[in-house]
Coordinates of C-alpha atoms in Angstrom, one line a residue:
Y185 CA 111.3 41.8 265.1
P186 CA 108.0 41.4 263.2
H187 CA 105.5 38.8 264.5
C188 CA 101.9 38.1 263.4
W189 CA 99.5 40.1 265.7
R190 CA 97.1 37.1 265.9
C191 CA 99.2 34.0 266.4
K192 CA 102.4 35.7 267.4
T193 CA 104.5 33.7 264.9
A194 CA 107.8 35.3 263.7
L195 CA 107.5 36.6 260.2
I196 CA 109.9 36.5 257.3
Y197 CA 109.8 39.2 254.7
Y198 CA 110.5 38.5 251.0
A199 CA 110.9 41.0 248.1
R200 CA 108.5 40.1 245.5
D201 CA 107.7 41.4 242.1
S202 CA 104.4 43.2 241.9
W203 CA 102.0 45.0 239.5
Y204 CA 101.3 48.6 240.4
I205 CA 99.0 51.4 239.4
R206 CA 101.1 54.7 239.4
M207 CA 98.9 56.6 241.8
S208 CA 101.7 59.1 242.4
S209 CA 101.1 60.7 239.1
L210 CA 97.4 61.4 240.0
K211 CA 98.3 63.0 243.4
D212 CA 97.1 66.5 242.6
K213 CA 93.8 65.2 241.3
L214 CA 93.2 63.1 244.4
V215 CA 93.9 66.0 246.7
K216 CA 91.7 68.4 244.8
E217 CA 88.7 66.1 244.7
N218 CA 89.0 65.6 248.5
E219 CA 88.3 69.3 248.9
G220 CA 84.8 68.8 247.8
I221 CA 84.0 66.0 250.4
N222 CA 82.3 66.8 253.8
W223 CA 84.1 64.7 256.4
E224 CA 82.7 64.1 259.8
P225 CA 84.9 64.4 262.0
A226 CA 86.1 67.4 260.0
Y227 CA 89.8 66.9 260.9
I228 CA 90.0 63.6 259.0
K229 CA 89.7 65.6 255.7
E230 CA 93.1 67.3 256.1
G231 CA 94.5 64.9 258.8
R232 CA 94.6 61.2 258.4
F233 CA 93.0 61.1 254.9
G234 CA 94.6 64.4 253.5
E235 CA 98.1 63.6 254.7
W236 CA 97.7 60.1 253.1
L237 CA 96.8 61.7 249.7
K238 CA 99.7 64.3 249.9
D239 CA 102.2 61.5 250.5
I240 CA 100.5 59.0 248.2
K241 CA 102.4 55.8 247.2
D242 CA 102.0 53.7 244.1
W243 CA 99.3 51.1 244.6
A244 CA 100.5 47.4 244.6
I245 CA 97.3 45.7 243.0
S246 CA 98.6 42.1 242.6
R247 CA 98.7 39.2 245.0
E248 CA 100.2 35.8 244.7
R249 CA 97.1 33.9 245.9
Y250 CA 94.6 31.4 244.3
W251 CA 91.3 33.1 245.1
G252 CA 90.4 36.5 243.8
T253 CA 89.8 38.3 240.6
P254 CA 92.5 37.2 238.0
L255 CA 94.8 39.8 236.8
P256 CA 93.6 40.5 233.3
V257 CA 97.0 40.7 231.7
W258 CA 98.3 38.2 229.1
T259 CA 101.8 38.0 227.6
C260 CA 102.6 36.6 224.2
D261 CA 105.1 33.7 224.3
K262 CA 106.4 34.7 220.9
C263 CA 106.5 38.5 220.5
E264 CA 106.2 39.3 224.3
K265 CA 103.4 41.8 223.6
R266 CA 101.1 42.4 226.6
E267 CA 97.4 42.4 226.2
V268 CA 95.0 43.7 228.9
L269 CA 91.5 42.3 228.2
G270 CA 88.6 44.2 229.8
S271 CA 85.5 42.2 228.8
I272 CA 84.1 38.9 227.7
E273 CA 84.0 40.1 224.2
D274 CA 87.8 40.8 224.4
L275 CA 88.3 37.3 225.6
K276 CA 86.3 36.0 222.6
S277 CA 88.2 38.0 220.2
K278 CA 91.5 36.4 221.3
A279 CA 90.2 32.9 221.9
K280 CA 91.7 30.2 219.7
K281 CA 89.0 29.2 217.2
S282 CA 88.4 26.3 214.9
N283 CA 86.3 28.6 212.6
N284 CA 83.5 26.0 212.6
K285 CA 80.0 27.3 212.4
Y286 CA 77.3 25.5 214.4
F287 CA 73.5 25.2 213.8
V288 CA 70.9 23.5 216.0
M289 CA 67.6 22.2 214.7
R290 CA 64.8 20.8 216.7
H291 CA 63.1 17.7 215.0
G292 CA 59.8 18.3 213.3
E293 CA 56.5 17.6 215.1
A294 CA 56.1 13.9 216.0
E295 CA 53.1 11.8 217.1
N296 CA 54.2 12.0 220.8
N297 CA 54.3 15.8 220.5
I298 CA 50.5 16.0 219.7
G299 CA 49.6 14.3 223.0
D300 CA 52.4 15.9 224.9
V301 CA 53.7 12.3 225.6
I302 CA 57.1 11.6 226.9
S303 CA 58.9 9.3 224.5
T304 CA 62.7 9.3 225.2
S305 CA 63.9 5.8 224.7
F306 CA 65.8 4.5 221.6
E307 CA 62.9 2.1 220.9
S308 CA 60.5 5.1 220.5
N309 CA 58.3 4.5 217.5
A310 CA 56.9 8.1 217.4
H311 CA 57.1 9.3 213.7
L312 CA 57.0 12.8 212.3
T313 CA 53.5 13.9 211.4
E314 CA 52.8 14.4 207.7
K315 CA 52.3 18.1 208.3
D316 CA 55.6 18.6 209.8
R317 CA 57.5 16.6 207.2
E318 CA 56.8 19.5 204.9
Q319 CA 57.8 22.0 207.6
V320 CA 61.1 20.2 208.1
K321 CA 61.7 20.3 204.3
E322 CA 60.9 24.1 204.2
S323 CA 63.4 24.6 207.1
A324 CA 65.9 22.6 205.2
E325 CA 65.5 24.8 202.2
G326 CA 66.6 27.6 204.3
L327 CA 69.9 25.8 205.1
K328 CA 71.0 25.6 201.4
D329 CA 73.0 28.8 201.6
K330 CA 74.8 27.6 204.9
N331 CA 76.8 25.0 203.1
I332 CA 76.3 22.3 205.7
D333 CA 79.3 19.9 205.7
L334 CA 78.3 17.7 208.5
I335 CA 75.2 16.7 210.4
I336 CA 75.3 15.3 214.0
S337 CA 72.0 13.7 214.8
S338 CA 70.1 12.2 217.7
P339 CA 69.6 8.5 217.0
I340 CA 65.9 8.6 218.3
L341 CA 63.5 8.0 215.3
R342 CA 61.8 11.5 215.0
A343 CA 65.3 13.1 214.9
K344 CA 66.5 10.5 212.4
E345 CA 63.5 11.1 210.1
T346 CA 64.2 14.9 210.3
T347 CA 67.9 14.3 209.5
G348 CA 66.8 12.1 206.5
I349 CA 64.6 14.9 205.1
I350 CA 67.5 17.5 205.5
V351 CA 70.0 15.2 203.8
N352 CA 67.6 14.6 200.9
T353 CA 66.6 18.3 200.5
L354 CA 70.3 19.5 200.6
G355 CA 71.5 16.6 198.4
M356 CA 74.2 15.6 201.0
D357 CA 75.9 12.2 201.1
K358 CA 74.6 9.9 203.8
D359 CA 78.2 9.5 205.0
S360 CA 78.1 13.1 206.2
V361 CA 75.6 12.0 208.9
I362 CA 76.9 10.9 212.4
F363 CA 74.5 9.7 215.0
N364 CA 75.5 10.5 218.5
D365 CA 73.8 9.7 221.8
S366 CA 74.9 13.0 223.3
L367 CA 72.1 14.7 221.3
R368 CA 69.4 12.2 222.3
E369 CA 66.2 13.3 224.2
M370 CA 66.2 13.7 228.0
V371 CA 66.5 10.3 229.6
L372 CA 63.4 9.7 231.7
P373 CA 62.7 5.9 232.0
D374 CA 60.5 6.6 235.0
Y375 CA 58.2 8.8 233.0
E376 CA 58.2 7.0 229.6
G377 CA 54.6 7.1 228.2
K378 CA 53.5 9.6 230.7
T379 CA 52.8 13.3 229.8
W380 CA 55.2 16.2 230.2
K381 CA 52.6 17.8 232.5
E382 CA 52.8 14.9 234.8
Y383 CA 56.6 15.3 234.9
H384 CA 56.5 19.0 235.5
T385 CA 54.1 18.5 238.3
E386 CA 56.8 16.7 240.2
F387 CA 59.7 18.6 238.7
P388 CA 58.6 22.2 237.7
N389 CA 61.0 24.4 235.8
V390 CA 62.7 26.1 238.8
V391 CA 66.3 26.5 239.8
D392 CA 66.2 23.7 242.4
H393 CA 65.1 21.1 239.9
F394 CA 67.5 22.2 237.2
Y395 CA 70.1 19.8 238.8
K396 CA 67.7 17.4 240.5
T397 CA 65.9 14.3 239.3
R398 CA 65.1 10.7 240.2
E399 CA 68.0 8.3 240.2
G400 CA 68.5 6.8 236.7
N401 CA 66.9 9.8 235.1
E402 CA 68.4 12.9 233.7
S403 CA 68.2 16.5 234.9
W404 CA 68.3 19.6 232.6
N405 CA 71.9 20.1 233.8
D406 CA 72.8 16.6 232.7
I407 CA 71.6 17.3 229.1
K408 CA 73.5 20.6 229.1
K409 CA 76.8 18.9 230.2
R410 CA 76.6 16.2 227.5
T411 CA 75.6 18.6 224.8
M412 CA 78.3 21.0 225.6
E413 CA 81.0 18.2 225.9
L414 CA 79.9 17.2 222.4
L415 CA 80.5 20.8 221.0
H416 CA 83.9 20.8 222.7
E417 CA 84.8 17.6 221.0
L418 CA 83.7 18.9 217.6
E419 CA 85.7 22.0 218.1
E420 CA 88.9 19.9 218.7
K421 CA 88.2 17.5 215.9
Y422 CA 87.1 19.7 212.9
E423 CA 88.2 23.1 211.4
G424 CA 86.3 25.3 209.1
K425 CA 83.3 23.1 209.0
N426 CA 79.6 24.1 209.0
I427 CA 77.9 21.6 211.3
L428 CA 74.2 21.0 212.0
L429 CA 73.1 19.5 215.2
S430 CA 69.8 17.7 214.5
T431 CA 68.2 17.1 217.9
H432 CA 65.4 17.6 220.4
G433 CA 64.1 20.8 222.2
G434 CA 66.0 20.2 225.4
P435 CA 69.4 19.8 223.8
C436 CA 68.8 22.7 221.5
W437 CA 67.8 25.1 224.4
L438 CA 70.7 24.0 226.6
A439 CA 73.3 24.2 223.8
I440 CA 72.4 27.9 223.4
A441 CA 72.5 28.3 227.2
G442 CA 75.8 26.6 227.5
T443 CA 77.3 28.5 224.5
E444 CA 76.3 31.8 226.2
G445 CA 77.6 30.6 229.6
L446 CA 74.1 31.0 231.2
N447 CA 73.6 29.8 234.8
S448 CA 70.5 27.8 235.7
Q449 CA 68.2 30.8 236.4
E450 CA 69.2 32.5 233.2
A451 CA 68.7 29.3 231.2
L452 CA 65.2 28.8 232.7
D453 CA 64.4 32.5 231.8
M454 CA 64.7 31.5 228.2
I455 CA 61.9 29.2 228.7
H456 CA 59.8 31.6 230.6
N457 CA 60.4 34.2 227.9
F458 CA 59.1 31.8 225.2
N459 CA 62.5 31.4 223.7
Y460 CA 62.3 27.6 223.3
L461 CA 62.8 26.3 219.8
K462 CA 59.6 25.3 217.9
N463 CA 59.5 22.0 215.9
A464 CA 61.6 22.2 212.8
E465 CA 63.2 25.6 213.9
V466 CA 66.8 26.2 213.2
R467 CA 69.2 28.6 215.0
E468 CA 72.8 29.5 214.6
L469 CA 75.0 28.9 217.7
D470 CA 77.3 31.9 218.4
Y471 CA 80.0 29.4 219.7
T472 CA 83.4 30.6 221.1
P473 CA 85.2 28.9 223.9
I474 CA 84.7 30.9 227.1
P475 CA 85.9 30.3 230.7
H476 CA 83.3 28.0 232.3
N477 CA 82.8 25.8 235.4
E478 CA 82.0 22.1 235.3
N479 CA 78.3 23.0 234.6
Y480 CA 79.3 25.1 231.6
E481 CA 78.3 28.4 233.3
L482 CA 80.5 31.5 232.8
D483 CA 83.2 31.7 235.4
L484 CA 86.0 34.1 235.0
H485 CA 88.0 32.9 238.0
K486 CA 90.8 30.5 238.3
P487 CA 91.3 27.8 237.1
F488 CA 88.7 28.3 234.3
I489 CA 90.0 31.6 233.0
D490 CA 93.4 29.9 232.2
E491 CA 91.8 26.9 230.5
V492 CA 90.7 29.0 227.5
K493 CA 93.5 29.2 224.9
L494 CA 94.1 32.7 223.7
V495 CA 96.1 33.7 220.6
C496 CA 98.1 36.8 219.9
D497 CA 97.9 38.8 216.6
C498 CA 101.3 37.5 215.7
G499 CA 100.2 33.9 216.1
G500 CA 101.9 33.2 219.4
N501 CA 100.1 31.9 222.5
L502 CA 98.9 34.4 225.1
K503 CA 99.6 33.3 228.7
R504 CA 98.0 35.0 231.6
E505 CA 100.2 36.6 234.3
K506 CA 99.8 34.3 237.4
E507 CA 98.7 36.8 240.1
V508 CA 95.2 37.9 241.2
M509 CA 94.2 41.4 242.1
D510 CA 94.0 43.1 245.4
V511 CA 90.6 42.6 246.9
W512 CA 90.6 46.3 247.8
L513 CA 90.6 47.1 244.0
D514 CA 87.5 45.0 243.8
S515 CA 85.9 47.1 246.7
G516 CA 87.1 50.3 245.2
T517 CA 85.3 49.6 241.9
M518 CA 82.0 48.9 243.6
P519 CA 80.1 52.0 242.5
F520 CA 80.9 51.0 238.9
S521 CA 80.9 47.2 239.0
Q522 CA 77.6 46.9 241.1
D523 CA 75.8 48.2 238.1
H524 CA 77.9 46.5 235.4
Y525 CA 79.3 49.8 234.1
P526 CA 80.3 50.5 231.3
F527 CA 78.5 47.6 229.8
E528 CA 75.1 48.6 231.3
N529 CA 73.5 51.5 233.3
K530 CA 75.8 54.2 231.9
D531 CA 73.3 56.9 232.9
L532 CA 73.8 56.1 236.6
I533 CA 77.5 57.1 236.3
E534 CA 77.6 59.5 233.4
K535 CA 74.4 61.5 234.1
G536 CA 74.5 61.7 237.9
G537 CA 72.0 58.9 238.5
G538 CA 73.9 57.3 241.4
Y539 CA 77.5 58.7 241.3
P540 CA 78.9 60.1 243.5
A541 CA 77.2 58.6 246.5
D542 CA 75.5 61.1 248.8
F543 CA 76.8 59.4 252.0
I544 CA 79.1 56.7 253.2
S545 CA 80.1 55.6 256.7
E546 CA 82.8 53.1 257.9
A547 CA 85.4 52.8 260.7
I548 CA 88.5 55.0 260.8
D549 CA 90.9 52.4 259.5
Q550 CA 89.1 52.6 256.1
T551 CA 90.7 56.1 255.5
R552 CA 93.5 54.0 253.9
G553 CA 91.2 51.1 253.0
W554 CA 87.8 51.4 251.4
F555 CA 87.5 55.2 251.6
Y556 CA 90.7 55.5 249.8
T557 CA 90.2 52.9 247.1
L558 CA 86.8 54.2 246.3
H559 CA 88.4 57.7 246.0
A560 CA 91.3 56.3 243.9
V561 CA 89.2 54.3 241.4
G562 CA 86.8 57.3 240.9
I563 CA 89.9 59.5 239.9
L564 CA 91.2 56.7 237.7
M565 CA 87.9 56.4 235.9
G566 CA 87.9 60.1 235.4
K567 CA 84.6 60.4 237.4
G568 CA 85.9 62.4 240.4
K569 CA 85.1 61.8 244.1
A570 CA 83.1 58.7 244.8
Y571 CA 81.1 60.3 247.8
K572 CA 79.9 63.6 249.0
N573 CA 79.6 63.0 252.7
V574 CA 81.4 60.6 255.0
I575 CA 81.0 59.7 258.6
C576 CA 84.3 58.1 259.8
L577 CA 83.7 56.0 262.9
G578 CA 86.1 55.4 265.9
H579 CA 86.6 51.8 266.9
L580 CA 84.8 50.1 269.7
L581 CA 87.0 49.2 272.6
D582 CA 86.4 47.3 275.9
A583 CA 85.7 49.1 279.2
N584 CA 89.5 49.6 279.8
G585 CA 90.1 51.1 276.4
K586 CA 91.7 48.0 274.9
K587 CA 90.8 46.5 271.4
M588 CA 88.3 43.8 271.7
S589 CA 89.8 40.4 270.7
K590 CA 88.7 36.8 271.0
S591 CA 92.3 35.9 272.1
L592 CA 92.0 38.5 274.9
G593 CA 88.6 37.2 276.0
N594 CA 87.2 40.8 276.1
I595 CA 84.6 40.5 273.4
V596 CA 81.0 41.7 274.2
D597 CA 78.2 39.9 272.4
P598 CA 76.0 42.6 270.9
I599 CA 73.0 40.3 270.6
S600 CA 73.0 39.6 274.4
M601 CA 73.3 43.4 275.0
M602 CA 70.3 44.0 272.8
D603 CA 68.3 41.3 274.4
K604 CA 69.1 42.8 277.8
Y605 CA 68.6 46.5 277.3
G606 CA 66.8 46.7 273.9
V607 CA 68.3 47.6 270.5
D608 CA 67.3 51.4 270.8
T609 CA 69.2 51.7 274.1
L610 CA 72.4 50.4 272.4
R611 CA 71.9 52.6 269.5
L612 CA 71.4 55.6 271.7
W613 CA 74.6 54.7 273.6
M614 CA 76.6 54.6 270.4
Y615 CA 75.3 57.9 269.2
S616 CA 75.5 59.9 272.4
V617 CA 78.6 58.7 274.2
N618 CA 80.9 60.8 272.1
Q619 CA 81.6 62.1 268.6
P620 CA 81.3 59.5 265.9
G621 CA 85.1 59.6 265.1
E622 CA 86.3 59.0 268.5
P623 CA 86.9 55.5 270.0
K624 CA 84.2 54.2 272.3
S625 CA 85.0 52.2 275.4
F626 CA 82.1 49.9 275.9
D627 CA 81.1 49.7 279.6
E628 CA 77.8 47.8 280.3
K629 CA 77.3 50.0 283.4
T630 CA 76.9 53.2 281.2
V631 CA 74.4 51.3 279.0
S632 CA 72.3 50.4 282.1
E633 CA 72.5 54.0 283.3
L634 CA 71.3 55.3 280.0
H635 CA 68.5 52.9 279.9
S636 CA 67.3 54.0 283.3
K637 CA 67.7 57.8 282.7
V638 CA 66.3 58.0 279.3
F639 CA 64.1 55.1 278.4
N640 CA 62.5 54.5 281.9
L641 CA 62.0 58.3 282.0
L642 CA 60.3 58.2 278.6
Y643 CA 58.2 55.3 279.6
N644 CA 57.1 57.2 282.7
V645 CA 56.1 60.2 280.6
L646 CA 54.0 57.9 278.4
A647 CA 52.4 56.2 281.3
F648 CA 51.5 59.7 282.7
Y649 CA 50.1 60.7 279.4
E650 CA 48.0 57.5 279.1
L651 CA 46.6 58.2 282.6
Y652 CA 45.2 61.7 281.7
R653 CA 44.9 61.7 277.9
D654 CA 41.9 63.4 276.4
K655 CA 40.9 61.4 273.2
G656 CA 38.4 64.1 272.3
V657 CA 41.2 66.7 271.9
E658 CA 43.4 64.1 270.0
S659 CA 40.7 63.6 267.4
S660 CA 40.2 67.3 266.8
M661 CA 41.3 68.5 263.4
E662 CA 41.8 72.0 264.7
K663 CA 45.2 73.2 266.0
V664 CA 45.0 73.4 269.8
E665 CA 46.8 76.4 271.2
S666 CA 47.3 76.7 275.0
K667 CA 47.7 79.9 276.9
N668 CA 49.6 78.1 279.7
I669 CA 53.1 79.2 279.8
L670 CA 54.5 75.7 280.4
D671 CA 52.7 74.4 277.3
Q672 CA 54.0 77.3 275.2
W673 CA 57.5 76.6 276.6
I674 CA 57.6 72.8 275.8
V675 CA 56.2 73.5 272.2
S676 CA 58.8 76.2 271.8
R677 CA 61.5 73.6 273.1
L678 CA 60.1 71.0 270.5
N679 CA 60.4 73.4 267.6
E680 CA 64.0 74.2 268.9
L681 CA 64.8 70.4 268.8
L682 CA 63.5 70.1 265.3
N683 CA 65.6 72.9 264.1
T684 CA 68.7 71.7 265.9
T685 CA 68.2 68.1 264.6
T686 CA 67.6 69.1 261.0
N687 CA 70.5 71.5 260.8
N688 CA 72.9 69.0 262.3
L689 CA 71.8 66.0 260.3
D690 CA 72.0 68.0 257.2
V691 CA 75.7 68.2 257.7
Y692 CA 76.0 64.8 259.1
K693 CA 76.6 65.7 262.7
L694 CA 75.1 63.1 265.1
L695 CA 76.2 63.8 268.6
E696 CA 74.6 67.3 268.9
P697 CA 71.0 66.3 267.8
V698 CA 71.1 63.1 269.9
R699 CA 72.1 65.0 273.1
A700 CA 69.6 67.7 272.3
L701 CA 67.0 64.9 272.2
R702 CA 67.9 63.6 275.6
E703 CA 67.7 67.1 277.1
F704 CA 64.3 67.5 275.6
M705 CA 63.1 64.3 277.2
D706 CA 64.2 65.7 280.6
D707 CA 62.2 68.9 279.9
L708 CA 59.2 67.0 278.7
S709 CA 59.1 65.0 281.9

């Protein structure tokens, strides 16, 4: 009867519906591409891996879990059509929209801007400068063809004055203006009347300070959240309206960042790249509801992916299938997803810039894990094998040949072994005890023996050399050729070692060159 290998609890099997990729239809391609892979050990190619491919099963890619990549399949509740969405743009194209258009405008230059003075309270009496009243009017002229229906304005004086000029220039009714505290300037009572330079000395524009401020004051993230919450309210309340947000530099910047789903670093990069709105500047917001976390940063995981309402072409509601995807599918897509292919870096995949990989190494259980999923996704993508050479490692066992396990108490701490014998000794043991693909029974005695026979021997050779070294010969640029038969022999042995090592490493064989190196140390001593 089946039991859990870890806690020994009896298991109950249930038949569950699942989503599959029909890998059985690709069997011939999978087998053919494997022919061009150099496997070490060689028998894995036609053995454990080859046999798996020849008897390939369809791949169950869905899991009934919370965490993981959401299955990107939506079904219409009306016509039952299925949609597979493969990008953020796909999501946006299906998102339920109000058909509102949004514009953000930073107020004109005010008296506090000239001295870089912080003026954020509702009692602020900083007026627009005469020069920038004209600039605001000019910007408002550019809005005449935008058919603005509604203006949502910050209630702070410089923004109210800016809004008044826009209303007069566009000939709008004053009832079309709504003052909303969500668009006010950053709340900084502790810094009122000080300069922005003084504020940024304490809170520079770095990621750590994006969320951090003094109690009773606002952070950049606080502004982003209130600005985006307002946009969501407008989206629910109005339909088909052209809406202008008349506000300050911070809310303008963070409305753009929130609309694009930028994280704190990406939002700060806008400032560092001089993408901050100038006084009286207007920009259109490309606003579409996207999955986001509590900080309005793009997040395509659950539950956020399911909070965005999507609409089918027939007018029905699209509902995502509840499952998440097999994490091994994520792992298999690594060569593509790590470079954001196909949205970026196409040359890395399509012009041989990084695909297939020259070399990969993992344990033998990955022949039906990562090695397989990499191979499978490469074939599914029509790009062929994912790697050219692979070293498949055997498992590390205890001295009696049993699997190491915490529950059995036979775990060996690698750090303590490194501290005791040195990391190079441990590495040499791994490389020289047997072929890479064979299991290795770890016995501390054999490591100690190796340290004595190889490294102590090498240190003795070095000590002997240090005793008799001729620095005059060492500094000579001329090649020294000895007629002594022992000298000629050891140089010949060195060249033989170089040849053996190069030829074996070129085909990813490790045991032969490492053992040759040990034999050479004996001869050298």
